[in-house]
Amino acid sequence: MEFYEVIRDRKSVRRYLPDKVPEEALLRVLEAARLAPSWCNKQCWSYIVVDDPGLISSIVAGGAKAFNAPMYIVLCADPSLSGSIGGKEYYLVDAAISMEHLVLAATAEGLGTCWLGAMFNEESVKKALSIPDGLRVVAITPLGYEAKGIGGFIGNNIVRAISSGRSRKPLNSMAYRNGHGRPLNK
Ligand SMILES: Cc1cc2nc3c(=O)[nH]c(=O)nc-3n(C[C@H](O)[C@H](O)[C@H](O)COP(=O)(O)O)c2cc1C
């Protein structure tokens, strides 16, 4: 898939087929995440692939049925391995860049993802997956093939608020030239 096609095709997928993700595709997607840039090249992230149905039920709000995904990827980060400038904590930036590599690679493989920030309890996930104390769970994504036409999972008000719509601001209200708020167009 051509790069800009991947960018356009990516979307949050909230309903999956039960089909398994081929191991080679999973490894390519994780390899894309591995190659991400990071603060002082510290690579503060780690990933846990969760395909045990019992574990899936205990890490995602709504349990295994929430998205019906055959697999989840849990993104962890070690804040002590990254840095901070002016109160900006770069472990979140590092982890997010790596996760976006993963997400775009998944799209190129024909796989769906959905960044989950609110639909898990960090302490429960850490306990279920034996994640060391110092690490943070930054995000979780389901990984699998989209169940097209079935409609997404909208379980509660929080999810409804978070996942409200796919529209984007116009370019001229987010990109400027020579000063914030100044027109981009010459
Ligand atoms: C930091 C972050 C947290 C998110 N948390 C959730 C979530 O908990 N549940 C969910 O269904 N979608 C979540 N999303 C997905 C967004 O709702 C989605 O990206 C946005 O509505 C745009 O839609 P699109 O991804 O299909 O383009 C999250 C996205 C980001 C970047």
PDB file of C-alpha atoms and ligand atoms in Angstrom:
ATOM      1  CA  MET A   1       0.000   0.000   0.000  1.00  0.00           C
ATOM      2  CA  GLU A   2       1.304   3.435  -0.909  1.00  0.00           C
ATOM      3  CA  PHE A   3       2.256   5.595   2.112  1.00  0.00           C
ATOM      4  CA  TYR A   4      -0.458   8.270   1.786  1.00  0.00           C
ATOM      5  CA  GLU A   5      -3.006   5.561   1.128  1.00  0.00           C
ATOM      6  CA  VAL A   6      -2.025   4.015   4.469  1.00  0.00           C
ATOM      7  CA  ILE A   7      -2.452   7.404   6.159  1.00  0.00           C
ATOM      8  CA  ARG A   8      -5.904   7.850   4.612  1.00  0.00           C
ATOM      9  CA  ASP A   9      -7.002   4.256   5.257  1.00  0.00           C
ATOM     10  CA  ARG A  10      -6.145   4.182   8.958  1.00  0.00           C
ATOM     11  CA  LYS A  11      -9.160   4.482  11.177  1.00  0.00           C
ATOM     12  CA  SER A  12     -10.254   3.293  14.595  1.00  0.00           C
ATOM     13  CA  VAL A  13     -11.725  -0.183  14.157  1.00  0.00           C
ATOM     14  CA  ARG A  14     -14.119  -1.186  16.930  1.00  0.00           C
ATOM     15  CA  ARG A  15     -15.460  -4.504  15.664  1.00  0.00           C
ATOM     16  CA  TYR A  16     -13.295  -7.468  14.604  1.00  0.00           C
ATOM     17  CA  LEU A  17     -13.553 -10.863  12.930  1.00  0.00           C
ATOM     18  CA  PRO A  18     -12.411 -13.792  15.078  1.00  0.00           C
ATOM     19  CA  ASP A  19      -9.697 -14.649  12.497  1.00  0.00           C
ATOM     20  CA  LYS A  20      -6.194 -14.894  13.930  1.00  0.00           C
ATOM     21  CA  VAL A  21      -3.446 -12.436  12.992  1.00  0.00           C
ATOM     22  CA  PRO A  22      -0.698 -14.252  11.024  1.00  0.00           C
ATOM     23  CA  GLU A  23       2.468 -14.405  13.126  1.00  0.00           C
ATOM     24  CA  GLU A  24       4.608 -12.937  10.284  1.00  0.00           C
ATOM     25  CA  ALA A  25       2.285  -9.907  10.031  1.00  0.00           C
ATOM     26  CA  LEU A  26       2.422  -9.441  13.820  1.00  0.00           C
ATOM     27  CA  LEU A  27       6.223  -9.512  13.732  1.00  0.00           C
ATOM     28  CA  ARG A  28       6.369  -6.952  10.899  1.00  0.00           C
ATOM     29  CA  VAL A  29       4.036  -4.640  12.800  1.00  0.00           C
ATOM     30  CA  LEU A  30       6.131  -4.929  15.980  1.00  0.00           C
ATOM     31  CA  GLU A  31       9.296  -4.379  13.935  1.00  0.00           C
ATOM     32  CA  ALA A  32       7.823  -1.082  12.680  1.00  0.00           C
ATOM     33  CA  ALA A  33       7.226  -0.065  16.311  1.00  0.00           C
ATOM     34  CA  ARG A  34      10.789  -1.051  17.213  1.00  0.00           C
ATOM     35  CA  LEU A  35      12.256   1.268  14.573  1.00  0.00           C
ATOM     36  CA  ALA A  36      10.626   4.435  15.976  1.00  0.00           C
ATOM     37  CA  PRO A  37      12.755   7.425  17.005  1.00  0.00           C
ATOM     38  CA  SER A  38      12.973   8.370  20.691  1.00  0.00           C
ATOM     39  CA  TRP A  39      14.475  10.666  23.288  1.00  0.00           C
ATOM     40  CA  CYS A  40      18.276  10.073  23.228  1.00  0.00           C
ATOM     41  CA  ASN A  41      17.430   6.820  21.436  1.00  0.00           C
ATOM     42  CA  LYS A  42      16.427   5.363  24.810  1.00  0.00           C
ATOM     43  CA  GLN A  43      13.486   3.396  23.354  1.00  0.00           C
ATOM     44  CA  CYS A  44      11.570   3.552  26.619  1.00  0.00           C
ATOM     45  CA  TRP A  45       8.622   1.493  25.352  1.00  0.00           C
ATOM     46  CA  SER A  46       7.778  -2.189  25.536  1.00  0.00           C
ATOM     47  CA  TYR A  47       4.875  -4.168  24.090  1.00  0.00           C
ATOM     48  CA  ILE A  48       2.911  -7.098  25.396  1.00  0.00           C
ATOM     49  CA  VAL A  49       0.978  -9.186  22.881  1.00  0.00           C
ATOM     50  CA  VAL A  50      -2.118 -10.571  24.576  1.00  0.00           C
ATOM     51  CA  ASP A  51      -3.925 -13.412  22.796  1.00  0.00           C
ATOM     52  CA  ASP A  52      -4.981 -15.481  25.795  1.00  0.00           C
ATOM     53  CA  PRO A  53      -8.804 -15.123  25.946  1.00  0.00           C
ATOM     54  CA  GLY A  54      -8.826 -15.103  29.750  1.00  0.00           C
ATOM     55  CA  LEU A  55      -6.271 -12.308  29.881  1.00  0.00           C
ATOM     56  CA  ILE A  56      -8.089 -10.307  27.192  1.00  0.00           C
ATOM     57  CA  SER A  57     -11.205 -10.376  29.359  1.00  0.00           C
ATOM     58  CA  SER A  58      -9.312  -9.023  32.333  1.00  0.00           C
ATOM     59  CA  ILE A  59      -7.537  -6.114  30.612  1.00  0.00           C
ATOM     60  CA  VAL A  60     -10.189  -4.414  28.463  1.00  0.00           C
ATOM     61  CA  ALA A  61     -13.320  -2.745  29.781  1.00  0.00           C
ATOM     62  CA  GLY A  62     -16.263  -4.690  28.426  1.00  0.00           C
ATOM     63  CA  GLY A  63     -14.174  -7.886  28.303  1.00  0.00           C
ATOM     64  CA  ALA A  64     -13.432 -10.025  25.253  1.00  0.00           C
ATOM     65  CA  LYS A  65     -16.783  -9.150  23.668  1.00  0.00           C
ATOM     66  CA  ALA A  66     -16.085  -5.399  23.642  1.00  0.00           C
ATOM     67  CA  PHE A  67     -14.354  -5.424  20.265  1.00  0.00           C
ATOM     68  CA  ASN A  68     -14.362  -9.154  19.584  1.00  0.00           C
ATOM     69  CA  ALA A  69     -10.656  -8.850  18.700  1.00  0.00           C
ATOM     70  CA  PRO A  70      -8.490 -11.981  18.641  1.00  0.00           C
ATOM     71  CA  MET A  71      -5.516 -10.104  20.023  1.00  0.00           C
ATOM     72  CA  TYR A  72      -4.523  -6.949  21.915  1.00  0.00           C
ATOM     73  CA  ILE A  73      -1.248  -5.076  22.057  1.00  0.00           C
ATOM     74  CA  VAL A  74      -0.427  -3.325  25.316  1.00  0.00           C
ATOM     75  CA  LEU A  75       1.966  -0.378  25.114  1.00  0.00           C
ATOM     76  CA  CYS A  76       4.114   0.189  28.220  1.00  0.00           C
ATOM     77  CA  ALA A  77       6.712   2.895  28.804  1.00  0.00           C
ATOM     78  CA  ASP A  78       9.414   3.483  31.382  1.00  0.00           C
ATOM     79  CA  PRO A  79       9.407   7.211  32.314  1.00  0.00           C
ATOM     80  CA  SER A  80      12.858   6.859  33.909  1.00  0.00           C
ATOM     81  CA  LEU A  81      14.310   5.915  30.504  1.00  0.00           C
ATOM     82  CA  SER A  82      13.049   9.074  28.824  1.00  0.00           C
ATOM     83  CA  GLY A  83      13.358  12.765  29.660  1.00  0.00           C
ATOM     84  CA  SER A  84      11.394  15.872  30.457  1.00  0.00           C
ATOM     85  CA  ILE A  85      11.768  19.490  29.346  1.00  0.00           C
ATOM     86  CA  GLY A  86       9.700  22.286  30.853  1.00  0.00           C
ATOM     87  CA  GLY A  87       7.263  19.837  32.355  1.00  0.00           C
ATOM     88  CA  LYS A  88       6.776  18.008  29.070  1.00  0.00           C
ATOM     89  CA  GLU A  89       7.240  14.301  29.731  1.00  0.00           C
ATOM     90  CA  TYR A  90       8.779  12.720  26.674  1.00  0.00           C
ATOM     91  CA  TYR A  91       8.089   9.098  27.577  1.00  0.00           C
ATOM     92  CA  LEU A  92       4.546   9.717  26.340  1.00  0.00           C
ATOM     93  CA  VAL A  93       5.875  11.211  23.104  1.00  0.00           C
ATOM     94  CA  ASP A  94       8.321   8.329  22.575  1.00  0.00           C
ATOM     95  CA  ALA A  95       5.656   5.737  23.256  1.00  0.00           C
ATOM     96  CA  ALA A  96       3.085   7.473  21.042  1.00  0.00           C
ATOM     97  CA  ILE A  97       5.469   7.723  18.077  1.00  0.00           C
ATOM     98  CA  SER A  98       6.298   4.041  18.377  1.00  0.00           C
ATOM     99  CA  MET A  99       2.621   3.118  18.656  1.00  0.00           C
ATOM    100  CA  GLU A 100       1.780   5.179  15.575  1.00  0.00           C
ATOM    101  CA  HIS A 101       4.474   3.269  13.650  1.00  0.00           C
ATOM    102  CA  LEU A 102       2.706   0.094  14.784  1.00  0.00           C
ATOM    103  CA  VAL A 103      -0.727   1.409  13.851  1.00  0.00           C
ATOM    104  CA  LEU A 104       0.317   2.488  10.349  1.00  0.00           C
ATOM    105  CA  ALA A 105       2.163  -0.786   9.731  1.00  0.00           C
ATOM    106  CA  ALA A 106      -0.970  -2.644  10.814  1.00  0.00           C
ATOM    107  CA  THR A 107      -3.002  -0.618   8.301  1.00  0.00           C
ATOM    108  CA  ALA A 108      -0.521  -1.522   5.566  1.00  0.00           C
ATOM    109  CA  GLU A 109      -1.013  -5.201   6.531  1.00  0.00           C
ATOM    110  CA  GLY A 110      -4.788  -4.819   6.179  1.00  0.00           C
ATOM    111  CA  LEU A 111      -5.216  -5.054   9.965  1.00  0.00           C
ATOM    112  CA  GLY A 112      -7.357  -2.831  12.158  1.00  0.00           C
ATOM    113  CA  THR A 113      -6.365  -1.072  15.373  1.00  0.00           C
ATOM    114  CA  CYS A 114      -7.977   1.335  17.819  1.00  0.00           C
ATOM    115  CA  TRP A 115      -5.972   3.411  20.284  1.00  0.00           C
ATOM    116  CA  LEU A 116      -7.568   2.801  23.684  1.00  0.00           C
ATOM    117  CA  GLY A 117      -6.723   5.354  26.319  1.00  0.00           C
ATOM    118  CA  ALA A 118      -9.758   5.198  28.567  1.00  0.00           C
ATOM    119  CA  MET A 119     -11.007   1.656  28.294  1.00  0.00           C
ATOM    120  CA  PHE A 120      -8.717  -0.024  30.774  1.00  0.00           C
ATOM    121  CA  ASN A 121      -7.725   0.210  34.381  1.00  0.00           C
ATOM    122  CA  GLU A 122      -3.962   0.628  34.567  1.00  0.00           C
ATOM    123  CA  GLU A 123      -3.542  -1.149  37.901  1.00  0.00           C
ATOM    124  CA  SER A 124      -5.640  -4.134  36.779  1.00  0.00           C
ATOM    125  CA  VAL A 125      -3.685  -4.408  33.519  1.00  0.00           C
ATOM    126  CA  LYS A 126      -0.367  -4.231  35.377  1.00  0.00           C
ATOM    127  CA  LYS A 127      -1.449  -6.949  37.753  1.00  0.00           C
ATOM    128  CA  ALA A 128      -2.835  -9.257  35.043  1.00  0.00           C
ATOM    129  CA  LEU A 129       0.281  -8.951  32.867  1.00  0.00           C
ATOM    130  CA  SER A 130       2.991  -8.792  35.577  1.00  0.00           C
ATOM    131  CA  ILE A 131       4.104  -5.334  34.466  1.00  0.00           C
ATOM    132  CA  PRO A 132       6.841  -3.964  36.762  1.00  0.00           C
ATOM    133  CA  ASP A 133       5.934  -1.126  39.166  1.00  0.00           C
ATOM    134  CA  GLY A 134       7.971   1.620  37.479  1.00  0.00           C
ATOM    135  CA  LEU A 135       6.345   1.197  34.069  1.00  0.00           C
ATOM    136  CA  ARG A 136       3.224   3.010  32.863  1.00  0.00           C
ATOM    137  CA  VAL A 137       0.588   1.474  30.630  1.00  0.00           C
ATOM    138  CA  VAL A 138       0.189   4.168  27.966  1.00  0.00           C
ATOM    139  CA  ALA A 139      -2.326   2.566  25.632  1.00  0.00           C
ATOM    140  CA  ILE A 140      -3.852  -0.644  24.398  1.00  0.00           C
ATOM    141  CA  THR A 141      -5.015  -1.516  20.904  1.00  0.00           C
ATOM    142  CA  PRO A 142      -6.981  -4.433  19.563  1.00  0.00           C
ATOM    143  CA  LEU A 143      -5.341  -5.992  16.497  1.00  0.00           C
ATOM    144  CA  GLY A 144      -7.166  -8.006  13.890  1.00  0.00           C
ATOM    145  CA  TYR A 145      -9.309  -7.934  10.764  1.00  0.00           C
ATOM    146  CA  GLU A 146     -12.225  -5.536  10.674  1.00  0.00           C
ATOM    147  CA  ALA A 147     -15.732  -7.004  10.796  1.00  0.00           C
ATOM    148  CA  LYS A 148     -17.069  -4.672   8.145  1.00  0.00           C
ATOM    149  CA  GLY A 149     -20.660  -3.498   8.237  1.00  0.00           C
ATOM    150  CA  ILE A 150     -21.373  -4.856  11.719  1.00  0.00           C
ATOM    151  CA  GLY A 151     -21.014  -1.501  13.447  1.00  0.00           C
ATOM    152  CA  GLY A 152     -18.712  -0.460  16.225  1.00  0.00           C
ATOM    153  CA  PHE A 153     -18.797  -1.101  19.924  1.00  0.00           C
ATOM    154  CA  ILE A 154     -20.157   1.916  21.748  1.00  0.00           C
ATOM    155  CA  GLY A 155     -20.402   0.605  25.273  1.00  0.00           C
ATOM    156  CA  ASN A 156     -20.852   3.636  27.472  1.00  0.00           C
ATOM    157  CA  ASN A 157     -20.852   7.420  27.604  1.00  0.00           C
ATOM    158  CA  ILE A 158     -17.086   7.727  28.048  1.00  0.00           C
ATOM    159  CA  VAL A 159     -16.445   5.722  24.891  1.00  0.00           C
ATOM    160  CA  ARG A 160     -19.150   7.629  23.050  1.00  0.00           C
ATOM    161  CA  ALA A 161     -17.497  10.924  23.984  1.00  0.00           C
ATOM    162  CA  ILE A 162     -13.996   9.734  23.128  1.00  0.00           C
ATOM    163  CA  SER A 163     -14.909   8.132  19.858  1.00  0.00           C
ATOM    164  CA  SER A 164     -17.182  10.888  18.644  1.00  0.00           C
ATOM    165  CA  GLY A 165     -16.737  11.248  14.940  1.00  0.00           C
ATOM    166  CA  ARG A 166     -13.976  11.120  12.401  1.00  0.00           C
ATOM    167  CA  SER A 167     -14.108  14.639  10.986  1.00  0.00           C
ATOM    168  CA  ARG A 168     -10.961  16.767  11.030  1.00  0.00           C
ATOM    169  CA  LYS A 169     -10.335  20.488  11.356  1.00  0.00           C
ATOM    170  CA  PRO A 170      -9.531  22.165   8.041  1.00  0.00           C
ATOM    171  CA  LEU A 171      -5.861  22.621   7.197  1.00  0.00           C
ATOM    172  CA  ASN A 172      -6.037  26.417   7.474  1.00  0.00           C
ATOM    173  CA  SER A 173      -7.120  26.177  11.104  1.00  0.00           C
ATOM    174  CA  MET A 174      -4.170  24.020  12.167  1.00  0.00           C
ATOM    175  CA  ALA A 175      -1.266  24.984   9.913  1.00  0.00           C
ATOM    176  CA  TYR A 176       0.111  28.518   9.769  1.00  0.00           C
ATOM    177  CA  ARG A 177       3.053  30.373   8.258  1.00  0.00           C
ATOM    178  CA  ASN A 178       5.401  32.761  10.089  1.00  0.00           C
ATOM    179  CA  GLY A 179       3.251  33.031  13.229  1.00  0.00           C
ATOM    180  CA  HIS A 180       0.402  31.254  14.984  1.00  0.00           C
ATOM    181  CA  GLY A 181      -2.913  32.202  13.421  1.00  0.00           C
ATOM    182  CA  ARG A 182      -1.298  33.663  10.286  1.00  0.00           C
ATOM    183  CA  PRO A 183      -2.482  32.253   6.957  1.00  0.00           C
ATOM    184  CA  LEU A 184      -0.576  29.328   5.513  1.00  0.00           C
ATOM    185  CA  ASN A 185      -1.379  30.362   1.950  1.00  0.00           C
ATOM    186  CA  LYS A 186       1.050  32.729   0.270  1.00  0.00           C
TER     187      LYS A 186
HETATM  188  C1  LIG B   1      -4.915   9.253  22.984  1.00  0.00           C
HETATM  189  C2  LIG B   1      -6.127   8.574  22.376  1.00  0.00           C
HETATM  190  C3  LIG B   1      -7.015   7.906  23.196  1.00  0.00           C
HETATM  191  C4  LIG B   1      -8.131   7.247  22.647  1.00  0.00           C
HETATM  192  N1  LIG B   1      -8.941   6.506  23.467  1.00  0.00           N
HETATM  193  C5  LIG B   1      -9.983   5.805  22.920  1.00  0.00           C
HETATM  194  C6  LIG B   1     -10.768   4.928  23.733  1.00  0.00           C
HETATM  195  O1  LIG B   1     -10.536   4.761  24.931  1.00  0.00           O
HETATM  196  N2  LIG B   1     -11.798   4.258  23.143  1.00  0.00           N
HETATM  197  C7  LIG B   1     -12.075   4.380  21.803  1.00  0.00           C
HETATM  198  O2  LIG B   1     -13.009   3.726  21.333  1.00  0.00           O
HETATM  199  N3  LIG B   1     -11.327   5.200  20.997  1.00  0.00           N
HETATM  200  C8  LIG B   1     -10.292   5.898  21.525  1.00  0.00           C
HETATM  201  N4  LIG B   1      -9.477   6.681  20.712  1.00  0.00           N
HETATM  202  C9  LIG B   1      -9.753   6.776  19.250  1.00  0.00           C
HETATM  203  C10 LIG B   1     -10.330   8.133  18.853  1.00  0.00           C
HETATM  204  O3  LIG B   1     -11.663   8.204  19.276  1.00  0.00           O
HETATM  205  C11 LIG B   1     -10.228   8.295  17.326  1.00  0.00           C
HETATM  206  O4  LIG B   1      -8.889   8.267  16.936  1.00  0.00           O
HETATM  207  C12 LIG B   1     -10.871   9.592  16.808  1.00  0.00           C
HETATM  208  O5  LIG B   1     -12.258   9.623  17.090  1.00  0.00           O
HETATM  209  C13 LIG B   1     -10.687   9.764  15.288  1.00  0.00           C
HETATM  210  O6  LIG B   1     -11.241   8.657  14.597  1.00  0.00           O
HETATM  211  P1  LIG B   1     -10.329   7.717  13.676  1.00  0.00           P
HETATM  212  O7  LIG B   1      -9.216   7.132  14.530  1.00  0.00           O
HETATM  213  O8  LIG B   1     -11.255   6.643  13.174  1.00  0.00           O
HETATM  214  O9  LIG B   1      -9.761   8.560  12.579  1.00  0.00           O
HETATM  215  C14 LIG B   1      -8.371   7.325  21.245  1.00  0.00           C
HETATM  216  C15 LIG B   1      -7.448   8.001  20.424  1.00  0.00           C
HETATM  217  C16 LIG B   1      -6.328   8.595  20.971  1.00  0.00           C
HETATM  218  C17 LIG B   1      -5.310   9.251  20.042  1.00  0.00           C
END
